[in-house]
mmCIF file of C-alpha atoms in Angstrom:
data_model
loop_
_atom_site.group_PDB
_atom_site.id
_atom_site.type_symbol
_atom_site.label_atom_id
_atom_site.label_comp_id
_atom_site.label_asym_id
_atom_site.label_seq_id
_atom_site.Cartn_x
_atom_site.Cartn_y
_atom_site.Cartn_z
ATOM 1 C CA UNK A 23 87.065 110.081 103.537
ATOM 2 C CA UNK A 24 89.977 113.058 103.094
ATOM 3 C CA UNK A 25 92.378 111.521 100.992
ATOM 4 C CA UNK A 26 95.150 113.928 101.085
ATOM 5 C CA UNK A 27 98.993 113.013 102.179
ATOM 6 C CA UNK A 28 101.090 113.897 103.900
ATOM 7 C CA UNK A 29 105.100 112.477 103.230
ATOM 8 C CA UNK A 30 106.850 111.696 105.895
ATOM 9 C CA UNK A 31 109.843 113.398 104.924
ATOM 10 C CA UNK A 32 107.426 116.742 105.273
ATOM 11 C CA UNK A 33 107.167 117.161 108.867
ATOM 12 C CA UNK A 34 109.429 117.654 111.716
ATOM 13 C CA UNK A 35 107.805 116.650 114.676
ATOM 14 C CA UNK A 36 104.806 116.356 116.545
ATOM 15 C CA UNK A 37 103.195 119.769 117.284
ATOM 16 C CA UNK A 38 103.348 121.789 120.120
ATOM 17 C CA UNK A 39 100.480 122.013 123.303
ATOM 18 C CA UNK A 40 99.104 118.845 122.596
ATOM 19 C CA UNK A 41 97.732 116.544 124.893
ATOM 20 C CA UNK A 42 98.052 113.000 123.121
ATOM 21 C CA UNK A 43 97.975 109.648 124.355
ATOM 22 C CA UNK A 44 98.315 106.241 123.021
ATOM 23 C CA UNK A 45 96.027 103.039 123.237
ATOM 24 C CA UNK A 46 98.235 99.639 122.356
ATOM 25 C CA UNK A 47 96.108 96.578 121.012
ATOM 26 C CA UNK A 48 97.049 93.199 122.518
ATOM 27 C CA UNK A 49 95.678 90.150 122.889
ATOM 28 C CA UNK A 50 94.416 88.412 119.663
ATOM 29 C CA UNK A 51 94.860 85.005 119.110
ATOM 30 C CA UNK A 52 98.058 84.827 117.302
ATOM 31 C CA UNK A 53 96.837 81.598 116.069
ATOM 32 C CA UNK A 54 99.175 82.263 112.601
ATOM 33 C CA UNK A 55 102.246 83.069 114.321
ATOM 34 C CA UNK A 56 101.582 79.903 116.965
ATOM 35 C CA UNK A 57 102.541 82.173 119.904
ATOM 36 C CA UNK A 58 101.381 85.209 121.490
ATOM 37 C CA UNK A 59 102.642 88.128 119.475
ATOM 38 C CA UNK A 60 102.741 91.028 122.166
ATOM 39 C CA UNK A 61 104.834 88.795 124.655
ATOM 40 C CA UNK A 62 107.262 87.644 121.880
ATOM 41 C CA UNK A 63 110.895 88.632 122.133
ATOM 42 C CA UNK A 64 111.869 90.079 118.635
ATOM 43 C CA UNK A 65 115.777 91.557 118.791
ATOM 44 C CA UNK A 66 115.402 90.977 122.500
ATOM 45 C CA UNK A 67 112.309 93.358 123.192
ATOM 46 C CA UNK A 68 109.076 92.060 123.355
ATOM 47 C CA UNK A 69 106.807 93.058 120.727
ATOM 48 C CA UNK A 70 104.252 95.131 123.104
ATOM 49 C CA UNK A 71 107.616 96.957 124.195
ATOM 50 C CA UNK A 72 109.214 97.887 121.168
ATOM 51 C CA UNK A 73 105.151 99.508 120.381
ATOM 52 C CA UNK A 74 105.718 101.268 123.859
ATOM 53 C CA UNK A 75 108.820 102.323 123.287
ATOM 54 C CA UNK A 76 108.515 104.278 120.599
ATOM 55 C CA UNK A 77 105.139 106.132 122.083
ATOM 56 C CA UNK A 78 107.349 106.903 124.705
ATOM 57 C CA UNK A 79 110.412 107.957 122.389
ATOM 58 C CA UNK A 80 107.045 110.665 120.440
ATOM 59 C CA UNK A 81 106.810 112.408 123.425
ATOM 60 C CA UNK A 82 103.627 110.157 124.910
ATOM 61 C CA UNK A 83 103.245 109.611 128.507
ATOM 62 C CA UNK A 84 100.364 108.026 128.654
ATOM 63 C CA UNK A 85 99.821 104.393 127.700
ATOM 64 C CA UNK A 86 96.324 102.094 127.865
ATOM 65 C CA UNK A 87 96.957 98.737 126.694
ATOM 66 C CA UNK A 88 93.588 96.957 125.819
ATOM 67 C CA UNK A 89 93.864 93.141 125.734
ATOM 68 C CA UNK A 90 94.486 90.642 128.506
ATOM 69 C CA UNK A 91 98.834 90.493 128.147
ATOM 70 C CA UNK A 92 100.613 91.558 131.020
ATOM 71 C CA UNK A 93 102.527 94.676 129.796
ATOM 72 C CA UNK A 94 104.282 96.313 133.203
ATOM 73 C CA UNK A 95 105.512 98.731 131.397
ATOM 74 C CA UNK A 96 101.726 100.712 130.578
ATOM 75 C CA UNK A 97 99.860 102.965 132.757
ATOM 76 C CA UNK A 98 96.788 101.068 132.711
ATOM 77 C CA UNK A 99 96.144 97.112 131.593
ATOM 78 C CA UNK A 100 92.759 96.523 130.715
ATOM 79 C CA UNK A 101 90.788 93.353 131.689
ATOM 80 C CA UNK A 102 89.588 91.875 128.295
ATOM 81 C CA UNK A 103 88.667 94.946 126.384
ATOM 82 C CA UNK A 104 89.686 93.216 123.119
ATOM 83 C CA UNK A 105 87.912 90.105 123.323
ATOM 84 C CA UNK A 106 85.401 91.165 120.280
ATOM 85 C CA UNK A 107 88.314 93.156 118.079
ATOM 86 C CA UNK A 108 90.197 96.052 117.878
ATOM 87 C CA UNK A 109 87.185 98.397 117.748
ATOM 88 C CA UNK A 110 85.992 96.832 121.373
ATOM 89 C CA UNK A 111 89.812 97.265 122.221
ATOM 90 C CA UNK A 112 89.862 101.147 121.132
ATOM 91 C CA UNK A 113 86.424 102.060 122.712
ATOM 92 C CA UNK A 114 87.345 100.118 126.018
ATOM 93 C CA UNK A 115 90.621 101.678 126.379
ATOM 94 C CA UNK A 116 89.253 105.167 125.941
ATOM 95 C CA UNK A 117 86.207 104.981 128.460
ATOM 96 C CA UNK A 118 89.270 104.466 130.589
ATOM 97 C CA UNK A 119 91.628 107.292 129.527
ATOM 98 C CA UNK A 120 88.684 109.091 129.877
ATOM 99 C CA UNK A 121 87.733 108.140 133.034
ATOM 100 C CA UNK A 122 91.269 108.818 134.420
ATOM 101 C CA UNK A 123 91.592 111.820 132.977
ATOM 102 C CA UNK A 124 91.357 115.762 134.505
ATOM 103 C CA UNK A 125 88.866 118.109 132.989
ATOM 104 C CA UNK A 126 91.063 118.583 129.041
ATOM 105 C CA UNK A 127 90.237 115.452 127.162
ATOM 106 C CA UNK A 128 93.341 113.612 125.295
ATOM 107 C CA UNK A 129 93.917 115.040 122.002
ATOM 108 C CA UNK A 130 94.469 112.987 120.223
ATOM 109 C CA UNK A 131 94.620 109.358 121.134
ATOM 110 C CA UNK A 132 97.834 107.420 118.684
ATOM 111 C CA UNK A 133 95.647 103.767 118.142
ATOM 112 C CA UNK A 134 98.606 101.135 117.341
ATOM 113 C CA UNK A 135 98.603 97.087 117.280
ATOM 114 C CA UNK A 136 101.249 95.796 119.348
ATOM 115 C CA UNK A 137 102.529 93.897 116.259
ATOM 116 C CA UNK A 138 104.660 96.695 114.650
ATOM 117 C CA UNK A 139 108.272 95.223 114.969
ATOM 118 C CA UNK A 140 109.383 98.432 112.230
ATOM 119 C CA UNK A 141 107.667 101.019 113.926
ATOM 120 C CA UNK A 142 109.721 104.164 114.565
ATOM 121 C CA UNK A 143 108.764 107.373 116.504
ATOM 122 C CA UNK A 144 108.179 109.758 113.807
ATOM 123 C CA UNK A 145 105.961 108.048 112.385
ATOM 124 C CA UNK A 146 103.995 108.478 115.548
ATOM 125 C CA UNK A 147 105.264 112.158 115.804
ATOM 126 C CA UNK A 148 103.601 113.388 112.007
ATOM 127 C CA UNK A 149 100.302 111.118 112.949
ATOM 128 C CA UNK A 150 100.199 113.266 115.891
ATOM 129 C CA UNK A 151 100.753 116.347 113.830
ATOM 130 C CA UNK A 152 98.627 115.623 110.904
ATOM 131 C CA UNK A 153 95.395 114.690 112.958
ATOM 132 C CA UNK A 154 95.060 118.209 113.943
ATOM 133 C CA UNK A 155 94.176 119.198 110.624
ATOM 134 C CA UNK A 156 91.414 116.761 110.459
ATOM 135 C CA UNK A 157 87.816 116.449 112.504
ATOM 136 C CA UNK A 158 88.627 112.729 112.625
ATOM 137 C CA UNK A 159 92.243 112.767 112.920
ATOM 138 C CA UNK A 160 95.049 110.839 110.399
ATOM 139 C CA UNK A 161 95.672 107.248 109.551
ATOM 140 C CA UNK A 162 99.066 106.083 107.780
ATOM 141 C CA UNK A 163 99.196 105.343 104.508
ATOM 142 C CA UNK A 164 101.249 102.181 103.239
ATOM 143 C CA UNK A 165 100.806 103.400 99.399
ATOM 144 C CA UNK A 166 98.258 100.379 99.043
ATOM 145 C CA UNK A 167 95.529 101.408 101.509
ATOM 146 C CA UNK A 168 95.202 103.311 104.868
ATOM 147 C CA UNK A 169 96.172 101.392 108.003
ATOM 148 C CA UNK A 170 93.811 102.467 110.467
ATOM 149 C CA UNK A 171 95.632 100.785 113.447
ATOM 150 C CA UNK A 172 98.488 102.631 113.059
ATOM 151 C CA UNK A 173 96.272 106.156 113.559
ATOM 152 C CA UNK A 174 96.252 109.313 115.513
ATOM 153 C CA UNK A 175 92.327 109.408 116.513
ATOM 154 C CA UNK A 176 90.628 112.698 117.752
ATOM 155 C CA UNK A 177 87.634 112.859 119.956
ATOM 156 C CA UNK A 178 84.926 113.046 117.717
ATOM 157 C CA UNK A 179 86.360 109.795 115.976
ATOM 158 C CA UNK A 180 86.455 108.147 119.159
ATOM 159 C CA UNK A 181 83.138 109.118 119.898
ATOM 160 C CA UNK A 182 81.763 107.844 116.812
ATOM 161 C CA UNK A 183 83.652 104.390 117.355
ATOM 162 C CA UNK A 184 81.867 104.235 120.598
ATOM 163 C CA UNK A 185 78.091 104.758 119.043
ATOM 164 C CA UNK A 186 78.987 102.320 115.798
ATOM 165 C CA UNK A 187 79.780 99.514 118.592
ATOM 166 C CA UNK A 188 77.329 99.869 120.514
ATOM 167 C CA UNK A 189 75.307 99.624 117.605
ATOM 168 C CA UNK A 190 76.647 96.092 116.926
ATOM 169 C CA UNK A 191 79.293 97.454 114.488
ATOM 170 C CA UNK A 192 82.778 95.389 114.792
ATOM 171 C CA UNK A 193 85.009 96.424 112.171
ATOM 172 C CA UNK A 194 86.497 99.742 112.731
ATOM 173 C CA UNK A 195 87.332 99.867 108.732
ATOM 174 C CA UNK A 196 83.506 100.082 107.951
ATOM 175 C CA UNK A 197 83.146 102.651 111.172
ATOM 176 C CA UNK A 198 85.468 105.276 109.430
ATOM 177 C CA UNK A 199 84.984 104.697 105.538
ATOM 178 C CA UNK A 200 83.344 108.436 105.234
ATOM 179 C CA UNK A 201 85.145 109.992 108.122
ATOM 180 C CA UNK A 202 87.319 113.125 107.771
ATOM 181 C CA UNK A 203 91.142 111.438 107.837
ATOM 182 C CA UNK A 204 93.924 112.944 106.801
ATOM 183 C CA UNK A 205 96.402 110.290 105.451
ATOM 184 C CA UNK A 206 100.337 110.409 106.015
ATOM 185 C CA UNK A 207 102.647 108.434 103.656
ATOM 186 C CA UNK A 208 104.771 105.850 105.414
ATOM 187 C CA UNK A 209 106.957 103.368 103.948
ATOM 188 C CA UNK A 210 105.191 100.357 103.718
ATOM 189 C CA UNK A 211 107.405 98.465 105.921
ATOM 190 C CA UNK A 212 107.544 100.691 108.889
ATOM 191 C CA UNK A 213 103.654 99.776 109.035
ATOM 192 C CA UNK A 214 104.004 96.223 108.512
ATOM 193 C CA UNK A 215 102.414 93.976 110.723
ATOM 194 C CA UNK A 216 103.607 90.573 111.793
ATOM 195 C CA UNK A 217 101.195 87.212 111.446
ATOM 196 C CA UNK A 218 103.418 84.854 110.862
ATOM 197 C CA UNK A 219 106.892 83.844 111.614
ATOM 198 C CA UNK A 220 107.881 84.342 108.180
ATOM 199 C CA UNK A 221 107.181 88.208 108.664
ATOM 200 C CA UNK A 222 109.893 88.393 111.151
ATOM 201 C CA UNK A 223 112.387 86.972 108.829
ATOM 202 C CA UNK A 224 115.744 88.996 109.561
ATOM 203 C CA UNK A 225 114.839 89.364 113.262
ATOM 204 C CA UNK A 226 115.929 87.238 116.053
ATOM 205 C CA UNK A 227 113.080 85.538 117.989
ATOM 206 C CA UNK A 228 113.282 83.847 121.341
ATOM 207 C CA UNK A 229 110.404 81.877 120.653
ATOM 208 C CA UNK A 230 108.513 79.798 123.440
ATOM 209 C CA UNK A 231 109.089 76.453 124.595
#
């Protein structure tokens, strides 16, 4: 795998005449944070939404959520396509951007888990800009190890994830360890996901009754 960076303080913007969309990951168990994670109400936004929110505030149109949670807000809500783990959730989602799309495939596709409570637009935006550069596409970069659900993926990635699962592969990590990926440097926390309650600590959380 490529393993060169790219800061974050190094790029502007997402670049011009491409034709991205993004695939959200819902639906796990949640069985550490004792309530679904992509319905919870962090700040008074749903988790799911603040994920949306910033694809939208990147430029990104075009939402698939994969996962059974009822997100109104997304173009498309797929059945169950995460029942067996992200790498079901990613494949499922794109037979179905591809399926819905016109004759120019997306280019690339952003991959994010809907439990990114930090997550800001640009990091989407230099994902974006950085998987151009790459066969594969770009993953962030924490400074410990690359995140690869918080990704910009291009075709010939997604391709690939579609022939390792149907090949029995489930973990998208062992899928990509020799791909071509460049890697952009985020700070760790904007990448942070949240399992438990204690990793929403300075956040208020309507939680269920």
């Amino acid at each position: 795998m490529a393993t060169n960076r790219l800061s974050t303080s190094g790029l502007s913007g997402p670049a011009t005449n491409t034709r991205a969309a993004a695939i959200v990951l819902v639906g796990g168990l949640s069985t550490r944070m004792g309530a679904d994670k992509a319905s919870l109400v962090v700040d008074g936004v749903s988790m799911s939404d603040r994920v949306l929110h910033a694809v939208a505030q990147a430029g990104i149109t075009t939402s698939v959520i994969a996962g059974t949670a009822d997100v109104p807000d997304a173009q498309h809500v797929l059945s169950d396509a995460s029942a067996q783990g992200p790498l079901a959730g990613v494949v499922g989602a794109w037979e179905s951007l591809q399926a819905a799309s016109d004759l120019d495939p997306y280019d690339p596709i952003v991959v994010l888990s809907c439990d990114l409570p930090w997550l800001v637009a640009e990091v989407i935006e230099q994902l974006v800009t950085a998987s151009l550069s790459h066969a594969y596409g770009a993953v962030a970069h924490d400074g410990a190890r690359p995140q690869p659900l918080v990704a910009a993926y291009r075709p010939l990635a997604l391709a690939e994830m579609t022939r390792c699962f149907y090949d029995g592969e489930r973990s998208l990590r062992r899928c990509s360890v020799d791909w071509d990926l460049g890697h952009v440097s985020v700070q760790a926390q904007l990448v942070a996901d949240a399992d438990t309650p204690e990793d929403l600590r300075g956040f208020t959380v309507e939680w269920p009754l």
